[in-house]
């Protein structure tokens, strides 16, 4: 199977929103009047971002999901994406489920594949995604990292740390019961981009970012670009690890259970969560709750924004907790 046969068989589809899609030198998009384009790009490299043994269907899902998560953090509605794909060989058994997982998520979010490139080489997946945000009264409604204000509440969607738990189990560093691994691995390999929540937070959130490299590391980007500080309640954060409840429930405890410090490290700096971390004024708590209900996405208030720069961790009694946590860095 040649390159163009591969594209024709697995990735070429009629476009509905774009002016021109796969099959020409360029795709052509026409943003709706009164909107701006939001663009993001993410790369997944075998051995760095996923195991060689991963199910290609879930890999197709994740490859697009991590890009849609960036649009969600910007409050952008997905429009289209391009796919650059390097493959060791053109393998039907791999390409069929990969394209199915990729395009199923694309269809669920109305995001069209409009172009890209294929070549032979080590497995590498690079997606560029395009979204749109409205402009009202001359002001963009995009959610940025730079808008957090002193006194804002700090929220995170969903749960944290389960993806890191799965990674540690797959590396052989931790052993957990099969049901725990199954649930955690789903979070690692098939994250749910919080697009609906991002859209619902436009006009409410003052700043936002998706949690890809770890909560504290990504929060640091908001603090730096907004010129503020923050206080995070670690006792609230640790409760957001869904798998942890398994150990403290009726199922009982296991000798291999990670200790509190390990659970906390995964919640605060585990990475691969793809949840939304955002700020909003304290006066907007009802609006945030309504956005959570509308998007059917749970959110938790985990702290607040401070006027003094720096990141402070406290426990449930307000006592200081040492920050010894390091988030993911591709070159560290």
Coordinates of C-alpha atoms in Angstrom, one line a residue:
X1 CA 0.0 0.0 0.0
X2 CA 1.5 3.3 -1.1
X3 CA 1.3 6.7 0.7
X4 CA -1.7 8.0 -1.3
X5 CA -3.6 4.7 -1.1
X6 CA -3.1 4.9 2.7
X7 CA -4.5 8.4 2.9
X8 CA -7.4 7.6 0.6
X9 CA -8.4 4.4 2.5
X10 CA -8.1 5.7 6.1
X11 CA -8.1 9.4 6.3
X12 CA -9.9 11.1 3.3
X13 CA -13.5 12.1 4.1
X14 CA -15.8 14.7 2.7
X15 CA -15.7 18.0 4.6
X16 CA -18.8 19.7 5.9
X17 CA -17.5 22.9 7.5
X18 CA -14.2 23.5 5.8
X19 CA -14.1 25.0 2.3
X20 CA -11.5 22.5 1.2
X21 CA -10.1 19.4 2.9
X22 CA -7.8 16.4 2.2
X23 CA -6.5 16.1 -1.3
X24 CA -5.0 19.4 -2.2
X25 CA -1.8 21.3 -1.3
X26 CA -3.6 23.3 1.4
X27 CA -6.9 23.0 3.3
X28 CA -9.1 26.1 3.3
X29 CA -11.0 27.2 6.4
X30 CA -13.6 30.0 6.6
X31 CA -14.1 31.1 10.2
X32 CA -17.6 32.4 11.0
X33 CA -18.0 36.1 11.0
X34 CA -17.1 37.7 14.4
X35 CA -14.8 34.9 15.4
X36 CA -11.0 34.3 15.8
X37 CA -9.0 31.1 15.0
X38 CA -7.5 29.3 17.9
X39 CA -4.6 26.9 16.8
X40 CA -2.7 24.3 18.8
X41 CA -0.2 21.6 17.9
X42 CA 0.8 18.5 19.9
X43 CA 3.2 15.6 19.1
X44 CA 3.1 12.1 20.4
X45 CA 6.3 10.0 20.1
X46 CA 6.5 6.3 20.6
X47 CA 8.5 5.5 23.8
X48 CA 8.2 9.0 25.1
X49 CA 4.4 9.6 25.2
X50 CA 3.0 6.1 24.7
X51 CA 4.1 2.4 25.0
X52 CA 4.7 0.5 21.8
X53 CA 2.1 -2.0 22.9
X54 CA -0.7 0.5 23.2
X55 CA -4.0 -0.3 21.5
X56 CA -4.0 1.7 18.2
X57 CA -7.6 2.6 18.6
X58 CA -7.0 4.3 22.0
X59 CA -3.8 5.9 20.6
X60 CA -5.9 7.5 17.8
X61 CA -8.3 8.8 20.4
X62 CA -5.5 10.2 22.6
X63 CA -3.7 11.8 19.7
X64 CA -6.6 14.1 19.0
X65 CA -7.8 14.3 22.6
X66 CA -4.7 16.1 23.8
X67 CA -5.1 18.7 21.1
X68 CA -8.8 19.2 21.8
X69 CA -7.9 19.7 25.5
X70 CA -5.8 22.7 24.4
X71 CA -8.8 24.2 22.6
X72 CA -10.9 23.5 25.7
X73 CA -8.5 25.5 27.8
X74 CA -8.9 28.4 25.4
X75 CA -12.7 28.2 25.3
X76 CA -12.5 27.4 21.6
X77 CA -15.0 25.4 19.6
X78 CA -13.3 22.7 17.5
X79 CA -13.4 23.2 13.8
X80 CA -10.7 21.1 12.0
X81 CA -7.4 19.4 12.4
X82 CA -4.4 18.1 10.3
X83 CA -2.5 14.9 10.9
X84 CA 1.2 14.4 10.3
X85 CA 2.0 10.7 10.7
X86 CA 5.3 8.8 10.5
X87 CA 4.9 5.1 10.3
X88 CA 7.5 2.3 10.3
X89 CA 5.3 0.5 7.7
X90 CA 1.8 0.8 6.2
X91 CA 0.1 -1.9 8.3
X92 CA -3.7 -2.4 7.8
X93 CA -4.1 -4.1 11.2
X94 CA -2.7 -1.0 12.9
X95 CA -4.1 1.8 10.6
X96 CA -7.7 0.6 10.7
X97 CA -8.3 0.8 14.5
X98 CA -6.0 3.9 14.8
X99 CA -8.1 5.9 12.2
X100 CA -11.3 4.6 13.8
X101 CA -10.4 5.9 17.3
X102 CA -9.1 9.2 15.8
X103 CA -12.2 9.9 13.7
X104 CA -14.7 8.7 16.2
X105 CA -13.5 11.4 18.6
X106 CA -13.3 13.9 15.8
X107 CA -17.0 13.2 14.9
X108 CA -18.0 13.5 18.5
X109 CA -16.7 17.1 18.6
X110 CA -17.5 18.1 15.0
X111 CA -13.8 18.5 14.2
X112 CA -12.9 17.6 10.6
X113 CA -9.7 16.1 9.3
X114 CA -8.7 18.5 6.5
X115 CA -5.1 17.6 5.6
X116 CA -1.6 16.6 6.8
X117 CA 1.3 14.4 5.7
X118 CA 2.5 10.8 5.9
X119 CA 6.0 9.4 5.7
X120 CA 8.0 6.3 6.7
X121 CA 9.9 6.5 9.9
X122 CA 9.7 5.8 13.7
X123 CA 6.1 6.1 14.9
X124 CA 5.3 9.8 15.5
X125 CA 1.9 11.5 15.5
X126 CA 1.6 15.2 15.2
X127 CA -1.7 16.9 15.1
X128 CA -2.5 20.6 14.6
X129 CA -6.0 21.6 15.6
X130 CA -8.1 24.6 14.7
X131 CA -10.9 26.1 16.7
X132 CA -12.9 29.3 16.9
X133 CA -13.7 31.8 19.7
X134 CA -16.2 34.6 19.4
X135 CA -15.3 38.3 19.5
X136 CA -17.9 40.4 21.3
X137 CA -17.8 44.2 21.3
X138 CA -14.3 44.0 19.9
X139 CA -13.0 41.8 22.7
X140 CA -12.0 38.1 22.2
X141 CA -13.8 35.7 24.4
X142 CA -10.8 33.3 24.5
X143 CA -9.7 32.0 27.9
X144 CA -6.0 32.8 28.4
X145 CA -3.4 32.1 31.0
X146 CA -2.8 35.7 31.8
X147 CA -6.1 36.9 33.4
X148 CA -6.0 35.5 36.9
X149 CA -6.7 38.1 39.6
X150 CA -5.9 38.3 43.3
X151 CA -8.9 37.0 45.2
X152 CA -10.0 34.6 42.4
X153 CA -10.9 31.0 43.3
X154 CA -8.8 28.2 41.8
X155 CA -10.6 25.2 40.3
X156 CA -9.8 22.0 38.6
X157 CA -12.2 19.7 36.7
X158 CA -12.6 15.9 37.1
X159 CA -9.9 13.9 38.9
X160 CA -6.1 13.9 39.0
X161 CA -3.3 11.4 39.3
X162 CA -4.9 8.3 37.9
X163 CA -3.0 8.5 34.6
X164 CA 0.3 8.6 36.6
X165 CA -0.8 5.6 38.7
X166 CA -1.4 3.6 35.5
X167 CA 2.0 4.7 34.1
X168 CA 3.8 3.5 37.3
X169 CA 2.0 0.2 37.2
X170 CA 2.9 -0.3 33.5
X171 CA 6.5 0.5 34.4
X172 CA 6.4 -2.2 37.1
X173 CA 7.0 0.3 39.9
X174 CA 3.6 -0.3 41.6
X175 CA 1.2 -3.2 41.8
X176 CA -2.5 -2.7 42.1
X177 CA -5.6 -4.9 41.6
X178 CA -6.8 -5.3 38.0
X179 CA -10.0 -3.1 38.4
X180 CA -7.9 -0.2 39.7
X181 CA -5.4 -0.5 36.8
X182 CA -8.2 -0.8 34.2
X183 CA -9.8 2.4 35.4
X184 CA -6.5 4.3 35.7
X185 CA -5.3 3.0 32.3
X186 CA -8.4 4.4 30.7
X187 CA -7.5 7.8 32.0
X188 CA -3.9 7.5 30.7
X189 CA -4.8 6.2 27.3
X190 CA -8.2 7.6 26.6
X191 CA -8.5 11.1 28.2
X192 CA -11.7 13.0 27.8
X193 CA -11.1 16.5 26.5
X194 CA -13.2 19.0 28.5
X195 CA -14.4 21.0 25.5
X196 CA -18.0 21.5 26.8
X197 CA -16.7 22.9 30.1
X198 CA -14.3 25.3 28.3
X199 CA -17.1 26.6 26.2
X200 CA -19.3 27.0 29.3
X201 CA -16.6 28.9 31.1
X202 CA -16.3 31.7 28.5
X203 CA -17.2 35.0 30.2
X204 CA -16.8 33.4 33.7
X205 CA -13.3 32.1 34.1
X206 CA -10.5 34.7 34.3
X207 CA -7.7 32.3 33.3
X208 CA -7.4 28.7 32.2
X209 CA -4.9 26.0 31.2
X210 CA -5.1 22.2 30.6
X211 CA -3.3 20.0 33.0
X212 CA -0.9 18.0 30.8
X213 CA 2.4 18.1 32.7
X214 CA 1.1 18.2 36.2
X215 CA -1.2 20.5 38.2
X216 CA 1.5 22.5 40.0
X217 CA 3.7 22.9 36.9
X218 CA 0.8 24.1 34.8
X219 CA -0.5 26.3 37.5
X220 CA 2.9 27.9 37.5
X221 CA 2.3 29.1 33.9
X222 CA -0.9 30.9 35.0
X223 CA 0.9 32.5 37.9
X224 CA 3.8 33.7 35.8
X225 CA 1.7 35.1 33.0
X226 CA -0.8 36.7 35.3
X227 CA 1.8 38.1 37.7
X228 CA 0.1 36.6 40.8
X229 CA 0.6 33.9 43.4
X230 CA -1.7 31.0 44.6
X231 CA -2.5 28.9 47.7
X232 CA -3.5 25.2 47.1
X233 CA -5.1 23.0 49.6
X234 CA -3.3 19.7 49.3
X235 CA -5.9 17.8 51.4
X236 CA -8.5 18.7 48.8
X237 CA -6.2 17.8 45.9
X238 CA -5.4 14.3 47.2
X239 CA -9.1 13.5 47.4
X240 CA -9.4 14.0 43.6
X241 CA -7.5 10.7 42.8
X242 CA -10.4 8.4 41.9
X243 CA -8.4 5.2 42.3
X244 CA -7.5 6.1 45.8
X245 CA -11.1 5.7 46.9
X246 CA -10.8 2.0 46.0
X247 CA -8.3 1.4 48.7
X248 CA -10.3 3.1 51.5
X249 CA -13.6 1.6 50.5
X250 CA -15.3 -1.7 51.1
X251 CA -12.7 -3.6 49.0
X252 CA -10.1 -3.0 51.6
X253 CA -6.4 -2.3 51.6
X254 CA -3.5 -3.9 49.8
X255 CA 0.1 -4.3 50.8
X256 CA 1.2 -2.5 47.6
X257 CA -0.9 0.6 48.3
X258 CA 1.1 3.8 47.7
X259 CA 1.6 6.0 50.7
X260 CA 0.0 9.4 51.2
X261 CA 3.1 11.2 49.9
X262 CA 3.0 9.2 46.7
X263 CA -0.7 9.7 46.1
X264 CA -0.2 13.4 46.7
X265 CA 2.7 13.6 44.3
X266 CA 0.6 12.0 41.6
X267 CA -2.3 14.4 42.2
X268 CA -0.1 17.5 42.2
X269 CA 2.5 16.6 39.6
X270 CA 1.5 13.4 37.9
X271 CA 0.7 14.7 34.4
X272 CA -1.4 13.3 31.6
X273 CA -4.6 14.3 33.4
X274 CA -6.0 16.6 30.6
X275 CA -8.3 18.3 33.0
X276 CA -9.0 22.1 33.1
X277 CA -7.3 24.2 35.7
X278 CA -9.0 27.6 35.9
X279 CA -9.6 30.7 38.0
X280 CA -12.8 32.7 38.5
X281 CA -13.9 35.5 40.9
X282 CA -15.4 34.3 44.2
X283 CA -18.6 36.2 43.2
X284 CA -18.9 33.7 40.2
X285 CA -19.2 30.5 42.3
X286 CA -22.8 30.0 41.2
X287 CA -21.9 30.6 37.6
X288 CA -19.1 28.1 37.8
X289 CA -21.4 25.6 39.3
X290 CA -23.9 26.2 36.5
X291 CA -21.1 25.7 33.9
X292 CA -20.2 22.4 35.5
X293 CA -23.8 21.2 35.4
X294 CA -24.3 22.4 31.8
X295 CA -21.2 20.6 30.7
X296 CA -21.8 17.6 32.9
X297 CA -18.2 18.0 34.2
X298 CA -17.4 18.0 38.0
X299 CA -15.2 20.8 39.2
X300 CA -13.5 21.3 42.6
X301 CA -12.3 24.4 44.2
X302 CA -8.8 23.7 45.4
X303 CA -7.4 27.1 46.4
X304 CA -7.3 30.7 45.6
X305 CA -5.2 33.3 43.9
X306 CA -3.0 35.6 46.0
X307 CA -1.6 39.1 45.3
X308 CA 1.9 38.0 46.4
X309 CA 3.8 36.0 43.8
X310 CA 4.7 32.4 44.5
X311 CA 3.0 29.1 45.1
X312 CA 2.0 28.1 48.6
X313 CA 0.7 24.7 49.7
X314 CA -1.4 24.2 52.8
X315 CA -3.2 21.3 54.5
X316 CA -6.8 21.3 55.6
X317 CA -5.9 23.2 58.7
X318 CA -4.1 25.9 56.8
X319 CA -0.7 24.8 57.9
X320 CA 2.1 25.2 55.3
X321 CA 3.2 22.1 53.4
X322 CA 6.6 21.8 51.7
X323 CA 6.5 22.0 47.9
X324 CA 8.9 19.2 46.8
X325 CA 7.0 18.3 43.7
X326 CA 8.4 18.4 40.1
X327 CA 6.1 18.3 37.1
X328 CA 6.9 16.7 33.8
X329 CA 9.6 18.3 31.5
X330 CA 10.3 16.7 28.1
X331 CA 14.0 17.6 28.4
X332 CA 14.6 17.1 32.1

